[in-house]
Coordinates of N, CA and C in Angstrom, one line a residue:
M1 N 0.8 -1.2 0.0 CA 0.0 0.0 0.0 C 0.9 1.2 0.0
A2 N 0.6 2.2 -0.8 CA 1.4 3.5 -0.8 C 1.3 4.2 0.4
A3 N 2.4 4.9 0.8 CA 2.3 5.7 2.0 C 1.3 6.8 2.0
N4 N 0.8 7.1 3.1 CA -0.1 8.2 3.1 C 0.5 9.6 2.7
R5 N -0.2 10.3 1.9 CA 0.3 11.5 1.4 C -0.8 12.6 1.6
S6 N -0.3 13.8 1.8 CA -1.2 14.9 1.9 C -1.5 15.4 0.5
I7 N -2.9 15.3 0.1 CA -3.2 15.7 -1.3 C -4.0 17.0 -1.1
Q8 N -3.4 18.0 -1.8 CA -4.1 19.4 -1.9 C -5.1 19.4 -3.0
T9 N -6.4 19.7 -2.7 CA -7.3 20.0 -3.7 C -7.2 21.3 -4.3
M10 N -8.0 21.6 -5.4 CA -7.9 22.9 -6.0 C -8.3 24.0 -4.9
G11 N -9.4 23.6 -4.2 CA -9.7 24.6 -3.1 C -8.7 24.9 -2.1
D12 N -7.9 23.8 -1.8 CA -6.8 24.1 -0.8 C -5.7 25.1 -1.4
Q13 N -5.5 24.8 -2.7 CA -4.5 25.6 -3.4 C -4.9 27.2 -3.4
V14 N -6.1 27.4 -3.8 CA -6.7 28.7 -3.9 C -6.7 29.3 -2.5
Y15 N -7.1 28.5 -1.5 CA -7.2 29.1 -0.2 C -5.7 29.5 0.3
T16 N -4.8 28.7 0.0 CA -3.4 29.0 0.4 C -2.9 30.3 -0.3
I17 N -3.1 30.4 -1.6 CA -2.7 31.7 -2.4 C -3.5 32.9 -1.8
L18 N -4.8 32.9 -1.6 CA -5.5 34.0 -1.1 C -5.1 34.4 0.3
R19 N -4.9 33.4 1.1 CA -4.6 33.6 2.5 C -3.3 34.4 2.5
K20 N -2.3 33.9 1.7 CA -0.9 34.6 1.7 C -1.0 36.0 1.2
E21 N -1.8 36.2 0.2 CA -2.0 37.6 -0.4 C -2.7 38.5 0.6
I22 N -3.7 38.1 1.4 CA -4.4 38.8 2.4 C -3.3 39.2 3.5
C23 N -2.6 38.1 4.0 CA -1.7 38.4 5.1 C -0.5 39.3 4.6
E24 N -0.2 39.3 3.5 CA 0.9 40.2 3.0 C 0.4 41.5 2.5
G25 N -0.9 41.8 2.7 CA -1.4 43.1 2.4 C -1.7 43.4 1.0
R26 N -1.7 42.4 0.1 CA -2.0 42.7 -1.3 C -3.4 43.0 -1.6
F27 N -4.3 42.7 -0.6 CA -5.7 43.1 -0.6 C -5.9 44.0 0.6
A28 N -6.2 45.2 0.4 CA -6.4 46.2 1.4 C -7.6 45.9 2.3
P29 N -7.5 46.2 3.6 CA -8.6 46.0 4.6 C -9.9 46.8 4.0
G30 N -11.0 46.1 3.9 CA -12.2 46.7 3.3 C -12.4 46.3 1.9
A31 N -11.4 45.8 1.2 CA -11.5 45.5 -0.2 C -12.4 44.3 -0.4
R32 N -13.2 44.4 -1.4 CA -14.2 43.4 -1.8 C -13.5 42.3 -2.7
L33 N -13.7 41.0 -2.4 CA -13.2 39.9 -3.2 C -14.3 39.3 -3.9
Q34 N -14.3 39.3 -5.2 CA -15.4 38.8 -6.1 C -14.9 37.4 -6.7
E35 N -15.9 36.5 -6.6 CA -15.6 35.2 -7.1 C -15.1 35.1 -8.6
I36 N -15.9 36.0 -9.4 CA -15.6 36.0 -10.9 C -14.2 36.4 -11.1
E37 N -13.8 37.6 -10.6 CA -12.6 38.2 -10.8 C -11.4 37.3 -10.3
L38 N -11.5 36.7 -9.1 CA -10.6 35.8 -8.6 C -10.3 34.6 -9.4
S39 N -11.5 34.0 -9.9 CA -11.4 32.7 -10.6 C -10.7 33.0 -12.0
E40 N -11.0 34.2 -12.5 CA -10.4 34.5 -13.9 C -8.8 34.8 -13.6
A41 N -8.5 35.5 -12.5 CA -7.1 35.8 -12.3 C -6.3 34.6 -11.9
L42 N -7.0 33.6 -11.3 CA -6.2 32.4 -10.8 C -6.3 31.2 -11.9
G43 N -7.2 31.4 -12.9 CA -7.4 30.5 -13.9 C -8.1 29.2 -13.5
V44 N -9.1 29.4 -12.5 CA -9.8 28.2 -12.1 C -11.3 28.5 -12.1
S45 N -12.1 27.5 -11.8 CA -13.5 27.7 -11.8 C -13.9 28.5 -10.5
R46 N -15.2 28.8 -10.4 CA -15.6 29.6 -9.2 C -15.8 28.7 -8.0
S47 N -16.0 27.4 -8.2 CA -16.3 26.5 -7.1 C -15.1 26.5 -6.0
P48 N -13.8 26.3 -6.4 CA -12.8 26.3 -5.5 C -12.5 27.7 -4.9
V49 N -12.9 28.8 -5.6 CA -12.7 30.1 -5.1 C -13.7 30.3 -4.0
R50 N -15.0 29.9 -4.2 CA -16.1 30.0 -3.3 C -15.7 29.2 -2.0
E51 N -15.2 28.0 -2.1 CA -14.7 27.2 -1.0 C -13.6 27.9 -0.2
A52 N -12.6 28.5 -0.9 CA -11.5 29.2 -0.2 C -12.1 30.5 0.5
L53 N -13.0 31.2 0.0 CA -13.5 32.4 0.6 C -14.3 32.0 1.8
L54 N -15.0 30.9 1.8 CA -15.7 30.5 3.0 C -14.8 30.1 4.1
R55 N -13.6 29.5 3.7 CA -12.6 29.1 4.8 C -12.0 30.4 5.3
L56 N -11.8 31.3 4.5 CA -11.1 32.6 5.0 C -12.0 33.4 5.9
V57 N -13.3 33.2 5.6 CA -14.3 33.9 6.4 C -14.3 33.2 7.9
S58 N -14.2 31.9 7.8 CA -14.1 31.1 9.1 C -12.8 31.4 9.8
D59 N -11.7 31.7 9.1 CA -10.5 32.1 9.7 C -10.5 33.4 10.3
G60 N -11.5 34.3 10.0 CA -11.6 35.6 10.6 C -10.9 36.6 9.7
L61 N -10.4 36.2 8.5 CA -9.7 37.2 7.7 C -10.6 37.9 6.7
L62 N -11.7 37.3 6.5 CA -12.7 37.9 5.5 C -14.0 38.1 6.3
L63 N -14.9 39.0 5.8 CA -16.2 39.2 6.4 C -17.2 39.0 5.3
A64 N -18.2 38.2 5.5 CA -19.3 38.0 4.6 C -20.5 38.9 4.9
V65 N -20.8 39.8 4.0 CA -22.0 40.6 4.2 C -23.1 40.2 3.4
P66 N -24.2 39.7 4.0 CA -25.4 39.3 3.3 C -25.9 40.3 2.2
N67 N -26.0 39.7 1.0 CA -26.6 40.5 -0.1 C -25.6 41.5 -0.7
K68 N -24.4 41.5 -0.2 CA -23.4 42.6 -0.6 C -22.1 41.9 -1.1
G69 N -21.6 41.0 -0.4 CA -20.4 40.3 -0.9 C -19.4 39.9 0.3
T70 N -18.2 39.7 -0.1 CA -17.1 39.3 0.9 C -16.0 40.3 0.8
Y71 N -15.6 40.8 2.0 CA -14.7 41.8 2.1 C -13.5 41.4 3.1
V72 N -12.3 41.9 2.8 CA -11.2 41.7 3.7 C -11.5 42.5 5.0
K73 N -11.4 41.8 6.1 CA -11.8 42.3 7.4 C -11.0 43.5 7.8
E74 N -11.7 44.5 8.4 CA -11.1 45.8 8.9 C -11.0 45.6 10.4
F75 N -9.8 45.6 10.9 CA -9.7 45.3 12.3 C -9.6 46.7 13.1
T76 N -10.3 46.6 14.3 CA -10.3 47.8 15.2 C -9.2 47.6 16.3
C77 N -8.9 48.6 17.1 CA -8.0 48.5 18.2 C -8.5 47.4 19.2
Q78 N -9.9 47.3 19.4 CA -10.4 46.3 20.2 C -10.1 44.9 19.7
D79 N -10.3 44.8 18.3 CA -9.9 43.4 17.8 C -8.5 43.1 18.0
I80 N -7.6 44.0 18.0 CA -6.2 43.7 18.2 C -6.0 43.4 19.7
D81 N -6.6 44.1 20.6 CA -6.6 43.8 22.0 C -7.0 42.3 22.2
E82 N -8.1 41.9 21.6 CA -8.6 40.6 21.8 C -7.7 39.5 21.2
I83 N -7.1 39.8 20.0 CA -6.2 38.9 19.4 C -5.0 38.7 20.3
F84 N -4.4 39.7 20.9 CA -3.2 39.6 21.7 C -3.6 39.0 23.1
D85 N -4.8 39.3 23.5 CA -5.2 38.5 24.8 C -5.2 37.1 24.7
M86 N -5.7 36.6 23.5 CA -5.7 35.2 23.2 C -4.3 34.6 23.0
R87 N -3.4 35.4 22.4 CA -2.0 35.0 22.2 C -1.3 34.9 23.5
V88 N -1.5 35.8 24.5 CA -0.9 35.7 25.8 C -1.4 34.5 26.5
M89 N -2.7 34.2 26.5 CA -3.2 32.9 27.1 C -2.6 31.7 26.5
L90 N -2.6 31.6 25.2 CA -2.1 30.3 24.6 C -0.6 30.2 24.7
E91 N 0.2 31.3 24.5 CA 1.6 31.2 24.7 C 2.0 30.9 26.1
S92 N 1.4 31.6 27.0 CA 1.8 31.4 28.5 C 1.5 29.8 28.8
Y93 N 0.4 29.4 28.4 CA 0.0 28.0 28.7 C 1.2 27.0 28.2
S94 N 1.7 27.3 26.9 CA 2.7 26.5 26.4 C 4.0 26.6 27.1
I95 N 4.3 27.9 27.4 CA 5.6 28.2 28.1 C 5.6 27.5 29.4
L96 N 4.6 27.6 30.2 CA 4.5 27.0 31.5 C 4.5 25.5 31.5
R97 N 4.3 24.8 30.3 CA 4.4 23.4 30.2 C 5.7 22.9 29.5
S98 N 6.5 23.9 29.1 CA 7.6 23.5 28.2 C 8.7 22.7 28.8
Q99 N 8.8 22.6 30.0 CA 9.9 21.9 30.7 C 9.7 20.3 30.3
K100 N 8.5 19.9 30.3 CA 8.2 18.5 30.0 C 8.5 18.1 28.6
S101 N 8.5 19.1 27.7 CA 8.7 18.8 26.2 C 10.0 19.4 25.6
M102 N 10.8 20.0 26.5 CA 12.0 20.6 25.9 C 13.1 19.6 25.7
T103 N 13.3 19.1 24.4 CA 14.3 18.2 24.0 C 15.4 18.9 23.5
L104 N 16.5 18.2 23.3 CA 17.7 18.8 22.6 C 17.3 19.3 21.3
E105 N 16.5 18.6 20.5 CA 16.1 19.0 19.2 C 15.4 20.3 19.2
R106 N 14.5 20.5 20.2 CA 13.7 21.7 20.4 C 14.6 22.9 20.8
K107 N 15.5 22.6 21.6 CA 16.5 23.7 22.0 C 17.2 24.2 20.7
Q108 N 17.7 23.2 19.9 CA 18.4 23.6 18.8 C 17.6 24.3 17.8
Q109 N 16.3 24.0 17.7 CA 15.3 24.7 16.8 C 15.2 26.1 17.2
L110 N 15.1 26.4 18.6 CA 15.0 27.8 19.0 C 16.3 28.6 18.7
F111 N 17.4 28.0 18.9 CA 18.7 28.7 18.6 C 18.8 28.9 17.1
D112 N 18.3 28.0 16.3 CA 18.5 28.2 14.8 C 17.6 29.4 14.4
I113 N 16.3 29.4 15.0 CA 15.5 30.6 14.7 C 16.1 31.8 15.2
L114 N 16.7 31.8 16.3 CA 17.4 33.1 16.9 C 18.5 33.6 15.9
E115 N 19.2 32.6 15.3 CA 20.3 32.9 14.5 C 19.8 33.7 13.3
V116 N 18.7 33.1 12.7 CA 18.0 33.8 11.6 C 17.5 35.2 11.8
M117 N 17.0 35.3 13.1 CA 16.4 36.6 13.5 C 17.6 37.6 13.7
E118 N 18.8 37.1 14.2 CA 19.9 38.0 14.4 C 20.4 38.5 13.0
K119 N 20.5 37.5 12.2 CA 21.0 37.8 10.7 C 20.1 38.8 10.0
T120 N 18.8 38.6 10.1 CA 17.9 39.4 9.3 C 17.8 40.8 10.0
H121 N 17.9 40.8 11.3 CA 18.0 42.1 12.0 C 19.1 42.9 11.5
T122 N 20.3 42.3 11.4 CA 21.5 43.0 11.0 C 21.4 43.5 9.6
E123 N 20.7 42.7 8.8 CA 20.5 43.1 7.3 C 19.4 44.1 7.2
D124 N 18.7 44.5 8.4 CA 17.5 45.3 8.4 C 16.4 44.8 7.4
N125 N 16.3 43.5 7.4 CA 15.3 42.9 6.5 C 14.0 42.6 7.4
V126 N 13.1 43.5 7.5 CA 12.0 43.4 8.5 C 11.1 42.3 8.0
E127 N 10.9 42.1 6.7 CA 9.9 41.1 6.2 C 10.5 39.7 6.6
Q128 N 11.7 39.4 6.4 CA 12.3 38.1 6.7 C 12.4 37.9 8.2
Y129 N 12.6 39.0 9.0 CA 12.6 38.9 10.4 C 11.2 38.6 11.0
T130 N 10.2 39.2 10.4 CA 8.9 38.9 10.9 C 8.5 37.4 10.6
R131 N 8.9 36.8 9.5 CA 8.7 35.4 9.2 C 9.4 34.5 10.3
A132 N 10.6 34.9 10.7 CA 11.3 34.1 11.7 C 10.6 34.3 13.1
D133 N 10.1 35.5 13.3 CA 9.3 35.8 14.4 C 8.1 34.9 14.6
E134 N 7.4 34.8 13.5 CA 6.2 33.9 13.4 C 6.6 32.5 13.7
E135 N 7.7 32.1 13.1 CA 8.2 30.7 13.3 C 8.6 30.4 14.8
L136 N 9.1 31.5 15.5 CA 9.5 31.3 16.8 C 8.3 31.2 17.7
H137 N 7.3 32.1 17.5 CA 6.1 31.9 18.3 C 5.3 30.7 18.2
N138 N 5.4 30.1 16.9 CA 4.7 28.9 16.6 C 5.4 27.7 17.4
A139 N 6.8 27.8 17.4 CA 7.6 26.8 18.1 C 7.3 26.8 19.6
I140 N 7.2 28.1 20.1 CA 6.8 28.3 21.5 C 5.5 27.5 21.8
V141 N 4.5 27.8 21.1 CA 3.2 27.2 21.3 C 3.3 25.7 21.1
A142 N 4.1 25.2 20.2 CA 4.3 23.7 20.0 C 4.8 23.0 21.2
L143 N 5.5 23.8 22.1 CA 6.1 23.3 23.3 C 5.0 22.8 24.3
G144 N 3.8 23.3 24.1 CA 2.7 22.9 25.0 C 2.2 21.5 24.7
D145 N 2.6 20.9 23.6 CA 2.2 19.6 23.1 C 0.6 19.4 23.3
N146 N -0.1 20.4 22.8 CA -1.6 20.3 22.8 C -2.1 20.7 21.4
S147 N -2.6 19.7 20.8 CA -3.1 19.9 19.4 C -4.2 20.9 19.2
L148 N -5.1 20.9 20.3 CA -6.2 21.9 20.2 C -5.7 23.3 20.4
V149 N -4.7 23.5 21.3 CA -4.1 24.8 21.5 C -3.4 25.2 20.2
N150 N -2.7 24.3 19.5 CA -2.0 24.6 18.2 C -3.0 25.0 17.2
T151 N -4.1 24.3 17.0 CA -5.1 24.8 16.1 C -5.7 26.1 16.4
T152 N -6.0 26.3 17.6 CA -6.7 27.6 18.0 C -5.6 28.8 17.8
Y153 N -4.4 28.6 18.1 CA -3.3 29.5 18.0 C -3.2 29.8 16.4
A154 N -3.3 28.8 15.6 CA -3.0 29.1 14.2 C -4.1 30.1 13.7
R155 N -5.3 29.9 14.1 CA -6.3 30.8 13.8 C -6.2 32.3 14.2
V156 N -5.8 32.4 15.5 CA -5.6 33.6 16.1 C -4.4 34.3 15.4
R157 N -3.3 33.6 15.1 CA -2.2 34.2 14.5 C -2.5 34.6 13.1
S158 N -3.4 33.9 12.4 CA -3.8 34.3 11.0 C -4.3 35.7 10.9
M159 N -5.1 36.1 12.0 CA -5.8 37.4 12.1 C -4.7 38.4 12.4
N160 N -3.6 38.0 12.8 CA -2.5 39.0 13.3 C -1.6 39.3 12.1
Q161 N -1.6 38.5 11.0 CA -0.6 38.5 9.9 C -0.6 39.8 9.2
Q162 N -1.8 40.4 9.0 CA -1.8 41.6 8.2 C -1.0 42.7 8.8
F163 N -0.8 42.6 10.1 CA -0.2 43.7 10.9 C 1.2 43.4 11.5
R164 N 1.8 42.3 11.0 CA 2.9 41.8 11.7 C 4.1 42.9 11.5
V165 N 4.2 43.5 10.4 CA 5.2 44.6 10.1 C 5.0 45.7 11.0
F166 N 3.7 46.1 11.3 CA 3.4 47.2 12.1 C 4.0 47.2 13.5
S167 N 4.1 45.9 14.0 CA 4.7 45.7 15.3 C 6.2 46.2 15.4
L168 N 6.8 46.4 14.2 CA 8.1 46.8 14.2 C 8.3 48.2 13.4
A169 N 7.3 49.0 13.8 CA 7.2 50.3 13.0 C 8.3 51.3 13.1
D170 N 9.1 51.2 14.2 CA 10.3 52.0 14.3 C 11.5 51.2 14.7
R171 N 12.7 51.8 14.5 CA 14.0 51.1 14.7 C 14.1 50.7 16.1
T172 N 13.8 51.6 17.0 CA 13.9 51.2 18.5 C 13.1 49.9 18.8
R173 N 11.9 49.9 18.3 CA 11.1 48.7 18.5 C 11.6 47.4 17.8
F174 N 12.2 47.5 16.7 CA 12.9 46.5 16.0 C 14.0 46.0 16.8
D175 N 14.8 46.9 17.4 CA 16.0 46.4 18.2 C 15.6 45.8 19.5
D176 N 14.5 46.4 20.0 CA 14.0 45.9 21.4 C 13.4 44.5 21.2
S177 N 12.7 44.3 20.1 CA 12.1 43.1 19.8 C 13.1 41.9 19.6
L178 N 14.2 42.1 19.0 CA 15.3 41.1 19.0 C 15.8 40.8 20.3
E179 N 16.1 41.8 21.2 CA 16.6 41.5 22.5 C 15.6 40.7 23.4
E180 N 14.3 41.1 23.3 CA 13.2 40.3 24.0 C 13.2 38.9 23.5
H181 N 13.3 38.7 22.2 CA 13.3 37.3 21.7 C 14.4 36.5 22.2
R182 N 15.6 37.2 22.2 CA 16.8 36.5 22.7 C 16.6 36.1 24.1
K183 N 16.1 37.0 25.0 CA 15.9 36.6 26.4 C 14.9 35.5 26.6
I184 N 13.8 35.6 25.8 CA 12.8 34.5 25.9 C 13.4 33.2 25.6
I185 N 14.2 33.1 24.5 CA 14.8 31.9 24.1 C 15.7 31.3 25.2
H186 N 16.6 32.1 25.6 CA 17.6 31.7 26.6 C 17.0 31.3 27.9
A187 N 15.9 32.0 28.3 CA 15.2 31.6 29.6 C 14.5 30.2 29.3
L188 N 13.9 30.0 28.1 CA 13.3 28.7 27.9 C 14.3 27.6 27.9
V189 N 15.3 27.7 27.2 CA 16.4 26.7 27.1 C 17.0 26.4 28.5
N190 N 17.1 27.4 29.4 CA 17.8 27.2 30.7 C 16.7 26.9 31.7
G191 N 15.5 26.6 31.3 CA 14.5 26.2 32.3 C 13.9 27.2 33.2
Q192 N 14.1 28.5 32.9 CA 13.7 29.7 33.6 C 12.3 30.0 33.1
I193 N 11.3 29.2 33.4 CA 10.0 29.2 32.8 C 9.2 30.5 33.1
E194 N 9.2 30.8 34.4 CA 8.5 32.0 34.8 C 9.1 33.2 34.2
E195 N 10.4 33.3 34.1 CA 11.0 34.5 33.5 C 10.7 34.6 32.0
A196 N 10.7 33.4 31.3 CA 10.4 33.4 29.9 C 9.0 33.9 29.7
D197 N 8.1 33.4 30.6 CA 6.7 33.8 30.5 C 6.5 35.3 30.7
R198 N 7.2 35.8 31.7 CA 7.2 37.3 32.1 C 7.6 38.2 30.9
I199 N 8.8 37.7 30.3 CA 9.3 38.5 29.2 C 8.4 38.4 28.0
N200 N 7.9 37.3 27.7 CA 7.0 37.1 26.6 C 5.7 38.0 26.7
R201 N 5.1 38.0 27.9 CA 4.0 38.9 28.1 C 4.3 40.3 27.9
I202 N 5.4 40.8 28.3 CA 5.9 42.2 28.0 C 6.0 42.4 26.6
H203 N 6.7 41.4 25.9 CA 6.9 41.5 24.4 C 5.6 41.6 23.7
L204 N 4.6 40.8 23.9 CA 3.3 40.9 23.3 C 2.6 42.1 23.6
E205 N 2.6 42.6 24.8 CA 2.0 43.8 25.2 C 2.5 45.0 24.3
L206 N 3.9 45.1 24.2 CA 4.5 46.2 23.4 C 4.2 46.1 22.0
A207 N 4.2 44.8 21.5 CA 3.8 44.6 20.1 C 2.3 44.9 19.8
C208 N 1.5 44.7 20.6 CA 0.1 45.0 20.6 C 0.0 46.5 20.6
Q209 N 0.6 47.2 21.4 CA 0.5 48.7 21.5 C 1.0 49.4 20.2
C210 N 2.1 48.8 19.7 CA 2.7 49.3 18.5 C 1.8 49.2 17.3
I211 N 1.1 48.1 17.2 CA 0.2 47.9 16.1 C -1.0 48.9 16.2
K212 N -1.5 49.1 17.4 CA -2.6 50.0 17.6 C -2.2 51.4 17.3
D213 N -1.0 51.8 17.7 CA -0.5 53.1 17.4 C -0.5 53.3 15.9
Q214 N 0.0 52.3 15.2 CA 0.1 52.4 13.7 C -1.2 52.4 13.1
L215 N -2.2 51.7 13.6 CA -3.5 51.7 13.0 C -4.1 53.1 13.2
R216 N -3.9 53.7 14.4 CA -4.4 55.0 14.5 C -3.7 56.1 13.7
K217 N -2.4 55.9 13.5 CA -1.7 56.8 12.6 C -2.2 56.7 11.1
N218 N -2.5 55.4 10.7 CA -2.9 55.3 9.4 C -4.4 55.6 9.2
G219 N -5.1 55.9 10.3 CA -6.5 56.3 10.2 C -7.4 55.1 9.9
T220 N -6.9 53.9 10.2 CA -7.7 52.6 10.0 C -8.3 52.1 11.3
A221 N -8.0 52.6 12.4 CA -8.4 52.0 13.7 C -9.9 52.2 13.9

């Protein structure tokens, strides 16, 4: 019997493409996404596009308005607060359970991510740095070894993706972010769980505030 393989349907592929483009800001908040235009642009039928749009509504990235259409969700400051409240809850849960799951392989993974973050910080590459940032926080949540937490966190993080660069809006915040991540990783690896949780909470609070400040500045809050 052939080994089990993950088979992507056309709907899966369209979903992946649209999710990436929304998270990277290629569709502005409030923009309407129309099945016909998307199917023509992607060279597929309307069915997989419709399926993908429904999944993105479920993810919280799109908003379906009855009799009007589907739009890229516009987030308020309250939305950002709620997203980060959930992130604090889920990440703290995982950090406080991390001693049981911290293997040599996971320690090395954290150090490898830190190396990428330091390199991209030196290169002033905010986009690549934020990808490493996302990988790090996913790795932190994975330390909780709870599949339900992992699934919930993935949904919460997806709603945060449009604003990930906002959290590094100025150079001082960019520099501070690297130092905070460095301290979190070293505390985790050394088994200083409460310290890792404390620093991570501060880090998320600062990132949340920076995003809200940027939303207000852009007049989209």
